[in-house]
PDB file of C-alpha atoms and ligand atoms in Angstrom:
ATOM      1  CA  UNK A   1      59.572  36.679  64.906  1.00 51.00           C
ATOM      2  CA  UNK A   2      58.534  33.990  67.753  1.00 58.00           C
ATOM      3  CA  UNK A   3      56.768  35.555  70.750  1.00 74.00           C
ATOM      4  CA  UNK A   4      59.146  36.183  73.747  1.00 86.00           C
ATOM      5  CA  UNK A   5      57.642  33.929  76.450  1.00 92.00           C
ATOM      6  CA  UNK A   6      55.987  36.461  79.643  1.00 96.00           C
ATOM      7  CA  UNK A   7      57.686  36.523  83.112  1.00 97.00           C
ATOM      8  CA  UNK A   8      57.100  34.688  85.690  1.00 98.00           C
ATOM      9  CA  UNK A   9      56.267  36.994  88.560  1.00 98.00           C
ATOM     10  CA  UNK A  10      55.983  35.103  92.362  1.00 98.00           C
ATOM     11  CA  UNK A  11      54.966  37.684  95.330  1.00 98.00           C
ATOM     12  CA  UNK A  12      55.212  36.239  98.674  1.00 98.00           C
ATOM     13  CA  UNK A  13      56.234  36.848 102.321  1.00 96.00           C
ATOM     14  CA  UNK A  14      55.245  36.487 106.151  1.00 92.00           C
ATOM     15  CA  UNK A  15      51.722  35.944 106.615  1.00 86.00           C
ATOM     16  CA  UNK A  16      50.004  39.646 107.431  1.00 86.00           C
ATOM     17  CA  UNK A  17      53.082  41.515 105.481  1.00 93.00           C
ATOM     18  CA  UNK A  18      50.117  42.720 103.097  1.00 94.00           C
ATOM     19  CA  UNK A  19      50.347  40.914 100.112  1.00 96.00           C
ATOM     20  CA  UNK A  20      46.529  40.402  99.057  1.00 95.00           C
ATOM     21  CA  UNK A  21      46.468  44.278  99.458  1.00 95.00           C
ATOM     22  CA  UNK A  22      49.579  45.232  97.289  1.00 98.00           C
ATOM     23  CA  UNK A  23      48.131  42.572  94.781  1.00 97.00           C
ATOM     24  CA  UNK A  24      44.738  44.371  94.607  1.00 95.00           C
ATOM     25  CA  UNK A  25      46.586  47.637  94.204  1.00 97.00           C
ATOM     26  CA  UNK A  26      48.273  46.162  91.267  1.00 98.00           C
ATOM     27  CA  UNK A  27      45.848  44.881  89.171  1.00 97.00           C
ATOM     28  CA  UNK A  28      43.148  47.941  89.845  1.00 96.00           C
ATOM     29  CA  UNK A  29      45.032  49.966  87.733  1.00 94.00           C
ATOM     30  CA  UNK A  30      44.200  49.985  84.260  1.00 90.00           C
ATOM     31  CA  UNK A  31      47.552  49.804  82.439  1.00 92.00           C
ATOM     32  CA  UNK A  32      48.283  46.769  84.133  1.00 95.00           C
ATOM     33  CA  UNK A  33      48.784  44.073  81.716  1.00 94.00           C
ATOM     34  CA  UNK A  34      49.983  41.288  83.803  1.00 97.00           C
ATOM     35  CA  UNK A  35      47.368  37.972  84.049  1.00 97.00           C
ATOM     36  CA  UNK A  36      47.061  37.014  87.762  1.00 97.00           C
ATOM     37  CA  UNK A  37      46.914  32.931  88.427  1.00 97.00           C
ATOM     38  CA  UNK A  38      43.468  32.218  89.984  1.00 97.00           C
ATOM     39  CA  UNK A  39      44.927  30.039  92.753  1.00 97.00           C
ATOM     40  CA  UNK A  40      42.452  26.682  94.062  1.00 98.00           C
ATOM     41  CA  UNK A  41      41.250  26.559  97.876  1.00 97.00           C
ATOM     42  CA  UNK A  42      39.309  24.807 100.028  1.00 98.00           C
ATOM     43  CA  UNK A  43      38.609  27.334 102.239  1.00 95.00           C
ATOM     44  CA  UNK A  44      35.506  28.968 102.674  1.00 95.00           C
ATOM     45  CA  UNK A  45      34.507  31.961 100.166  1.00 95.00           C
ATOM     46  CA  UNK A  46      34.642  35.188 102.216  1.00 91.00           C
ATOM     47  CA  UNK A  47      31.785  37.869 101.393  1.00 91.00           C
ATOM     48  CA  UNK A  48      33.132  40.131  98.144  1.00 92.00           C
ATOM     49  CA  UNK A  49      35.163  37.272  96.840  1.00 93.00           C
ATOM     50  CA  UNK A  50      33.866  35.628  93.298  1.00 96.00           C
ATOM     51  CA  UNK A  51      34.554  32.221  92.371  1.00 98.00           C
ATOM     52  CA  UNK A  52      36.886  31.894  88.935  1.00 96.00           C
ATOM     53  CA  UNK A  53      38.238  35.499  89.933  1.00 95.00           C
ATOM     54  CA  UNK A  54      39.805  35.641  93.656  1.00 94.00           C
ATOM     55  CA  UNK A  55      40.204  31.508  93.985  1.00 96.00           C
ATOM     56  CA  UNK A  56      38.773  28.543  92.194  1.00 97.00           C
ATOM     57  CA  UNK A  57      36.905  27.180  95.317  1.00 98.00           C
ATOM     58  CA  UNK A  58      36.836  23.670  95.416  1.00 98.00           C
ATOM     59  CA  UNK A  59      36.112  21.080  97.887  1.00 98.00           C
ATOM     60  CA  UNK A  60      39.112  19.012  99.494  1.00 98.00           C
ATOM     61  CA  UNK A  61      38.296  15.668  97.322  1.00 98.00           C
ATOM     62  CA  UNK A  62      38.246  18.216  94.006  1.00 98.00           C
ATOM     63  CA  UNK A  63      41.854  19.767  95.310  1.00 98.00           C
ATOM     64  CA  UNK A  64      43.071  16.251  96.004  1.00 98.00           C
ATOM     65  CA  UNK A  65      42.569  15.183  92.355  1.00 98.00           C
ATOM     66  CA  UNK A  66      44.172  18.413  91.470  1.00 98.00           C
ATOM     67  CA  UNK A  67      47.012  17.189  93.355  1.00 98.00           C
ATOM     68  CA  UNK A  68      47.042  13.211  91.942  1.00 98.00           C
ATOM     69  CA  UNK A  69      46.431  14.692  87.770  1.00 97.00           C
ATOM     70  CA  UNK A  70      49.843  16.815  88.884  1.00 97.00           C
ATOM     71  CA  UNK A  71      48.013  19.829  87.350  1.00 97.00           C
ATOM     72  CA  UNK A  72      49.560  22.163  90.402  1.00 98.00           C
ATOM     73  CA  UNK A  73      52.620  23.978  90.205  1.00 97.00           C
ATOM     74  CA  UNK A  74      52.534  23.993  93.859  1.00 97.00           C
ATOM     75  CA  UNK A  75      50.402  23.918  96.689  1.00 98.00           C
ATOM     76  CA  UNK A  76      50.499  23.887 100.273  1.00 96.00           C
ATOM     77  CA  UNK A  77      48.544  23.751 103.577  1.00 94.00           C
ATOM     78  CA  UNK A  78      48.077  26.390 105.183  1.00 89.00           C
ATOM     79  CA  UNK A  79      46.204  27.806 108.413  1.00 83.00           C
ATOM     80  CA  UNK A  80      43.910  23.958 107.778  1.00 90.00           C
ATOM     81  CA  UNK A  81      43.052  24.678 104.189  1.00 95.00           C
ATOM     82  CA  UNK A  82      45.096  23.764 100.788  1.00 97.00           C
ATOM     83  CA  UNK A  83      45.894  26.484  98.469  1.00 97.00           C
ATOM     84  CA  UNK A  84      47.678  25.899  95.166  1.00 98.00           C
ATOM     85  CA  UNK A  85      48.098  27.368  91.527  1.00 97.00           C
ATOM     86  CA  UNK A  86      47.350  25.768  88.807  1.00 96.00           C
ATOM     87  CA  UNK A  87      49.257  24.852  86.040  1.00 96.00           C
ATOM     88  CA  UNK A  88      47.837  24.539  83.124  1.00 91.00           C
ATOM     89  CA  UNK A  89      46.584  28.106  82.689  1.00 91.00           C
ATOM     90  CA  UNK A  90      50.262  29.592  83.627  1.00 95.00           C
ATOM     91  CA  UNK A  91      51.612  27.588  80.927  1.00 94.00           C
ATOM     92  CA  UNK A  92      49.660  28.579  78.151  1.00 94.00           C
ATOM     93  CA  UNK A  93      49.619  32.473  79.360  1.00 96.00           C
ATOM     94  CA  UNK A  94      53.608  32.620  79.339  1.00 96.00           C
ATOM     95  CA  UNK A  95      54.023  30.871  76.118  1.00 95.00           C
ATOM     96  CA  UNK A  96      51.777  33.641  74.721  1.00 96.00           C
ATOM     97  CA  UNK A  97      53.805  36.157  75.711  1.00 95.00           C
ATOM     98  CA  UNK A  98      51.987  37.030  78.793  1.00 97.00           C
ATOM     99  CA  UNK A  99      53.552  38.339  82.021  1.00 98.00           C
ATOM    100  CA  UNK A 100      52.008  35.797  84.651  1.00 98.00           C
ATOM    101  CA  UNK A 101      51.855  37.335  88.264  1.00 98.00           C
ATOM    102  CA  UNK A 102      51.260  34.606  91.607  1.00 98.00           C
ATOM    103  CA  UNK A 103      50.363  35.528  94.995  1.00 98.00           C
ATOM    104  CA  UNK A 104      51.648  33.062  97.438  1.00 97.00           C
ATOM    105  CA  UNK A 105      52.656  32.026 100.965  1.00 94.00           C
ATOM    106  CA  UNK A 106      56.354  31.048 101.113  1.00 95.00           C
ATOM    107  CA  UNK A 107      56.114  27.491 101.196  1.00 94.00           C
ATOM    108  CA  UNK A 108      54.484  27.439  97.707  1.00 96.00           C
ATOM    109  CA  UNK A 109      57.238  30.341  97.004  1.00 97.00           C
ATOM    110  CA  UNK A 110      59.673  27.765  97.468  1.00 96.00           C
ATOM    111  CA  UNK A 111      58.380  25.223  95.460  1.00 97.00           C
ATOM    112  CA  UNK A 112      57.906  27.046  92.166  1.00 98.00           C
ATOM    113  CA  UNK A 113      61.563  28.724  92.770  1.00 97.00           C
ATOM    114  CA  UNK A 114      63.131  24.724  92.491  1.00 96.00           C
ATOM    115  CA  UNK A 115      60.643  23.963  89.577  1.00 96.00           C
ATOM    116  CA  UNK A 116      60.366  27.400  87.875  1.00 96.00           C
ATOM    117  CA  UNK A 117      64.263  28.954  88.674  1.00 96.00           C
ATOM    118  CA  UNK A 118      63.803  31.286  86.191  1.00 95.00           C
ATOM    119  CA  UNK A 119      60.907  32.963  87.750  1.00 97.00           C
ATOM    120  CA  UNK A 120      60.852  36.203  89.397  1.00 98.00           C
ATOM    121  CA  UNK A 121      60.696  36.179  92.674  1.00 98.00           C
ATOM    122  CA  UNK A 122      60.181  39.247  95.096  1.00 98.00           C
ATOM    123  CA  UNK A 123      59.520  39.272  99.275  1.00 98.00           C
ATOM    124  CA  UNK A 124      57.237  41.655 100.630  1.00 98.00           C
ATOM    125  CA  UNK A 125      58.546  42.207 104.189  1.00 96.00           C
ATOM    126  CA  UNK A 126      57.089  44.134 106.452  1.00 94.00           C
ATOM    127  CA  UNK A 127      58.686  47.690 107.475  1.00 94.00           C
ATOM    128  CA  UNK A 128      59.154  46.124 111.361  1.00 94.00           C
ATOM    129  CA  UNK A 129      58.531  43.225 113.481  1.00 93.00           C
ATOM    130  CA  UNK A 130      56.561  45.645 115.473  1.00 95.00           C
ATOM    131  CA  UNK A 131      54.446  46.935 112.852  1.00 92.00           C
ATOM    132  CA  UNK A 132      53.898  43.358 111.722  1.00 92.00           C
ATOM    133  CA  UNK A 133      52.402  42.781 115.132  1.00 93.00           C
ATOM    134  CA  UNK A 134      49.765  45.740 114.935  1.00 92.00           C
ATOM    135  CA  UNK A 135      48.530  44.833 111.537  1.00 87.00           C
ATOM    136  CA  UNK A 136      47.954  41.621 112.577  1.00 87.00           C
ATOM    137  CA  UNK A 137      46.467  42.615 115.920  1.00 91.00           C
ATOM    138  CA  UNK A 138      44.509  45.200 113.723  1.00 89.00           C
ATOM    139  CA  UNK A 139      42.683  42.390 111.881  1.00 81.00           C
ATOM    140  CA  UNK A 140      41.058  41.425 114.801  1.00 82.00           C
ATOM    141  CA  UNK A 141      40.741  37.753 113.714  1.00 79.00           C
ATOM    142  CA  UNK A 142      42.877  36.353 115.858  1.00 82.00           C
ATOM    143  CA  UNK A 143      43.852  35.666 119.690  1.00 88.00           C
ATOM    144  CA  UNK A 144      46.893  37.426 121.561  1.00 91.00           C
ATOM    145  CA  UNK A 145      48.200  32.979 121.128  1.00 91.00           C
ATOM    146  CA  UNK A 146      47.634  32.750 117.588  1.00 86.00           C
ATOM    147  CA  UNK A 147      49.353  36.534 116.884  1.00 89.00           C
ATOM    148  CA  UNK A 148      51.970  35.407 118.821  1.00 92.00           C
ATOM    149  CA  UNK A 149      52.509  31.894 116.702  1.00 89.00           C
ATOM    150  CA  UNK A 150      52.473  33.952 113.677  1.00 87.00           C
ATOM    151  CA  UNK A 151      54.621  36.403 114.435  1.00 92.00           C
ATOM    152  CA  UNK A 152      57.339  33.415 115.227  1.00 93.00           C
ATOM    153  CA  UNK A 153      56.472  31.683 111.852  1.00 89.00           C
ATOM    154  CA  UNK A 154      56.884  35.658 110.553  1.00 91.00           C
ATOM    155  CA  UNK A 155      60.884  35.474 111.794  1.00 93.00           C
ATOM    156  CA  UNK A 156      61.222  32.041 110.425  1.00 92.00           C
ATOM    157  CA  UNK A 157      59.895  32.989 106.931  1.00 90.00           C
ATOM    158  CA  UNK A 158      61.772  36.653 107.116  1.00 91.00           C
ATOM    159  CA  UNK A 159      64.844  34.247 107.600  1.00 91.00           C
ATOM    160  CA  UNK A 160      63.629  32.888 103.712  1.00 91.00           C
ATOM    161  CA  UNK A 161      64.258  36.387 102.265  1.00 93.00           C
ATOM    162  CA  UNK A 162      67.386  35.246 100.745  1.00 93.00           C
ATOM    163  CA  UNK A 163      66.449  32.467  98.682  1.00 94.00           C
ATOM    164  CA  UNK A 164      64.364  35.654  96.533  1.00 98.00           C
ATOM    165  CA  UNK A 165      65.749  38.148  93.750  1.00 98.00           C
ATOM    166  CA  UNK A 166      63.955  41.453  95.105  1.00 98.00           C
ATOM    167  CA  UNK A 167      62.919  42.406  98.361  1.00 98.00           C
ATOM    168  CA  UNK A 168      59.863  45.455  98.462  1.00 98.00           C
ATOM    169  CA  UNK A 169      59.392  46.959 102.227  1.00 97.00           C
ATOM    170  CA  UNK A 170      55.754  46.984 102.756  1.00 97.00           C
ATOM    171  CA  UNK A 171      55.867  50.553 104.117  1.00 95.00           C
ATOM    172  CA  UNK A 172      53.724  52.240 101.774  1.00 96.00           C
ATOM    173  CA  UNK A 173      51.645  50.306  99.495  1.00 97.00           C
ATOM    174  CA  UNK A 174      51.681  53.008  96.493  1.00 97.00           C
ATOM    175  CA  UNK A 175      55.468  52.746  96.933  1.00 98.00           C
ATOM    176  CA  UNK A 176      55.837  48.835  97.107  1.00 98.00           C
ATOM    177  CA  UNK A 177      53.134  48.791  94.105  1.00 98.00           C
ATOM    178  CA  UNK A 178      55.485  51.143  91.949  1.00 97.00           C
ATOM    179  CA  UNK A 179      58.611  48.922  93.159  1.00 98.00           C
ATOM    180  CA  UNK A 180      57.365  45.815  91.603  1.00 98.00           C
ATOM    181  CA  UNK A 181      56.515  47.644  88.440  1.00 98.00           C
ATOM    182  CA  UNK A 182      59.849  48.940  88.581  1.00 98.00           C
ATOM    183  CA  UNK A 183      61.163  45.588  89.082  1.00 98.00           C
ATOM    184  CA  UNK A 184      59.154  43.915  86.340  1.00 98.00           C
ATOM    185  CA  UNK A 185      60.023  46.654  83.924  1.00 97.00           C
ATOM    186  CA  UNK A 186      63.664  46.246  84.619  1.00 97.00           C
ATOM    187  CA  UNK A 187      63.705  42.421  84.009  1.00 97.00           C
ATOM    188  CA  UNK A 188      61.746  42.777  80.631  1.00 95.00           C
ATOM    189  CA  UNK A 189      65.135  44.794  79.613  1.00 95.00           C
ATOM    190  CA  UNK A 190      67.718  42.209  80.269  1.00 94.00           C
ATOM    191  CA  UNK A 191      69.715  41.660  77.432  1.00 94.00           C
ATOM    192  CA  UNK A 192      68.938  38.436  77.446  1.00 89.00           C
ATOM    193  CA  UNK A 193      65.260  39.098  77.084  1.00 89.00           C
ATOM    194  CA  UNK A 194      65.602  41.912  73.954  1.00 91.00           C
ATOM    195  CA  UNK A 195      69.511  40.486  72.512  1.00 92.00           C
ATOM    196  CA  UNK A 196      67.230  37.986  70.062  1.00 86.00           C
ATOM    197  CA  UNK A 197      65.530  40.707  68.558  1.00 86.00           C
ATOM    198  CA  UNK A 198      68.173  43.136  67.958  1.00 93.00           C
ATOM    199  CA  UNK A 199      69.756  40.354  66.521  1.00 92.00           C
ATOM    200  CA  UNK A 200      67.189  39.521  63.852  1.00 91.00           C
ATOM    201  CA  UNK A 201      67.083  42.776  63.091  1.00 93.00           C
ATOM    202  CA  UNK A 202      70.375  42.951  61.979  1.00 96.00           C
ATOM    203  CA  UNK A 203      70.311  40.439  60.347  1.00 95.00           C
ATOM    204  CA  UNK A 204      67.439  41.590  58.225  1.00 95.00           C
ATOM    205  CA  UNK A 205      68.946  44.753  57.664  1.00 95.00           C
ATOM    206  CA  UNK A 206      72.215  42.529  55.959  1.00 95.00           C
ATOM    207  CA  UNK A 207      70.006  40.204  54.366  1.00 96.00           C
ATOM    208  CA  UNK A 208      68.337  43.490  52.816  1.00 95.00           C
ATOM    209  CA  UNK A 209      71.675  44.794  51.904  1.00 94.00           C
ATOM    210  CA  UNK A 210      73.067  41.468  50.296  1.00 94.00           C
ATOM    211  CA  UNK A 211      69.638  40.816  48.344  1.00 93.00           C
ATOM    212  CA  UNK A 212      70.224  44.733  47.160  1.00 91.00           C
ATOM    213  CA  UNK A 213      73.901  44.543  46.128  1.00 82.00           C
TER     214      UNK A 213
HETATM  215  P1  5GP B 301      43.808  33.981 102.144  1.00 95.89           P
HETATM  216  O1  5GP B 301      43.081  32.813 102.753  1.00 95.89           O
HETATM  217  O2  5GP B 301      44.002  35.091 103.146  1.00 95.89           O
HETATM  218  O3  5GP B 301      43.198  34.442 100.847  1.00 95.89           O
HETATM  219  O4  5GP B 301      45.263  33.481 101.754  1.00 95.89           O
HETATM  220  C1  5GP B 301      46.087  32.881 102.708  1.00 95.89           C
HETATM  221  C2  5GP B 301      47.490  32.737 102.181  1.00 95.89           C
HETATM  222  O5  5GP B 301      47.512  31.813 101.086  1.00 95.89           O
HETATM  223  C3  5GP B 301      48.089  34.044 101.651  1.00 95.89           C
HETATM  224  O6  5GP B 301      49.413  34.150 102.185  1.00 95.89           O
HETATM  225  C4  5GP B 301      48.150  33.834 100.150  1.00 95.89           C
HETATM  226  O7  5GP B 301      49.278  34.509  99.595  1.00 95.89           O
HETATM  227  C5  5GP B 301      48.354  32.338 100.085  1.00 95.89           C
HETATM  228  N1  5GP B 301      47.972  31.743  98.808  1.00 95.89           N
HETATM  229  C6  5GP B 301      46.978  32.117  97.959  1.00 95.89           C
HETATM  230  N2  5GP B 301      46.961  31.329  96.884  1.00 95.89           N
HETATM  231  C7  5GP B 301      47.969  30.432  97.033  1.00 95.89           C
HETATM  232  C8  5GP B 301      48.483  29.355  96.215  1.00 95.89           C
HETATM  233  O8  5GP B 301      48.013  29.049  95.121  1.00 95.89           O
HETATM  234  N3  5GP B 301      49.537  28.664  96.716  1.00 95.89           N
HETATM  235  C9  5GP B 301      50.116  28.960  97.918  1.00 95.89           C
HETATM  236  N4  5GP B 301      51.160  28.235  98.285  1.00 95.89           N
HETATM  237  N5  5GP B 301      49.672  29.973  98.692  1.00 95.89           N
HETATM  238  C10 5GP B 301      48.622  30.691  98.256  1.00 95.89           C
END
């Protein structure tokens, strides 16, 4: 029987809604079988963060052949530096049967949705505006301005939800992790997803039968 080709799984939503941290959460625990895409940047690696296992970092003239070989899926620009995921890898995990799983800002969201449709694609949104505001206050990285700018960007990108299959309130991140579980269990039961296979085995039950009689 062919291997049924993995999901793709897209996790985005307002910048600050918590999406590194419900990613993390994810893939620390150990039945988690789902291969995260290593995206590219060009911004500067942060202390804790490994090359080849948070992001491929590359300088801008490496992204920008990235970009001319087409060997993104997507990318975009964001806060000055590009981000993007990279293709090649995705293609060959899904075709093995492999659940892939991106992390993404909503522009790139949007992109794989129009060349990937049949992706899965779930918004983290934060549990309130308000709350959105303290964790981003909370960070302490940016000015009373910039948390200000974000949290407009926040409304336009909430204003995306719709163009997504799931929506998971950040509220609790042991209950948003278990929701996208959920969620990913669920779709691996479509009939679409299991009819082939209950299919062949009928007919090797007949086939059986017929060689039999
Ligand atoms: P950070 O710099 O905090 O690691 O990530 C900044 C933002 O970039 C986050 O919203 C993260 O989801 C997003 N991001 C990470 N990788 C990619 C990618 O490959 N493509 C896009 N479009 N966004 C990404």
């Amino acid at each position: 029987m062919s291997t049924q080709r993995g999901l793709l799984i897209v996790l985005s939503g307002p910048s600050g809604v918590g999406k590194g941290t419900v990613r993390s959460a994810i893939f620390e625990d150990s039945n988690c079988d789902y291969v995260y895409s290593v995206s590219a940047t060009t911004r500067q690696r942060r202390p804790g963060e490994t090359d080849g296992v948070d992001y491929f970092f590359i300088s801008k003239e490496g992204f920008e052949d990235l970009i001319s070989q087409e060997a993104l899926l997507e990318y975009a620009e964001y806060v000055g530096n590009y981000y993007g995921t990279p293709l090649a890898s995705i293609e060959e995990s899904l075709s093995q049967g492999k659940d892939v799983f991106l992390e993404i800002e909503v522009q790139g969201a949007r992109k794989v949705r129009e060349r990937m449709p049949e992706g899965i694609f779930i918004f983290l949104a934060p549990p309130s505006l308000n709350e959105l505001e303290s964790r981003l206050t909370d960070r302490g990285t940016d000015s009373k301005e910039v948390i200000a700018r974000r949290m407009n960007k926040a409304k336009e990108e909430i204003e995306l939800m719709s163009h997504y299959d799931y929506v998971v309130v950040n509220d609790q991140i042991h209950t948003a992790v278990n929701e996208i579980n959920a969620i990913i269990k669920s779709e691996h039961l479509r009939v679409e997803r299991v009819m082939n296979s209950i299919q062949a085995d009928i007919n090797a039950y007949f086939e059986k039968e017929a060689n039999q009689s």
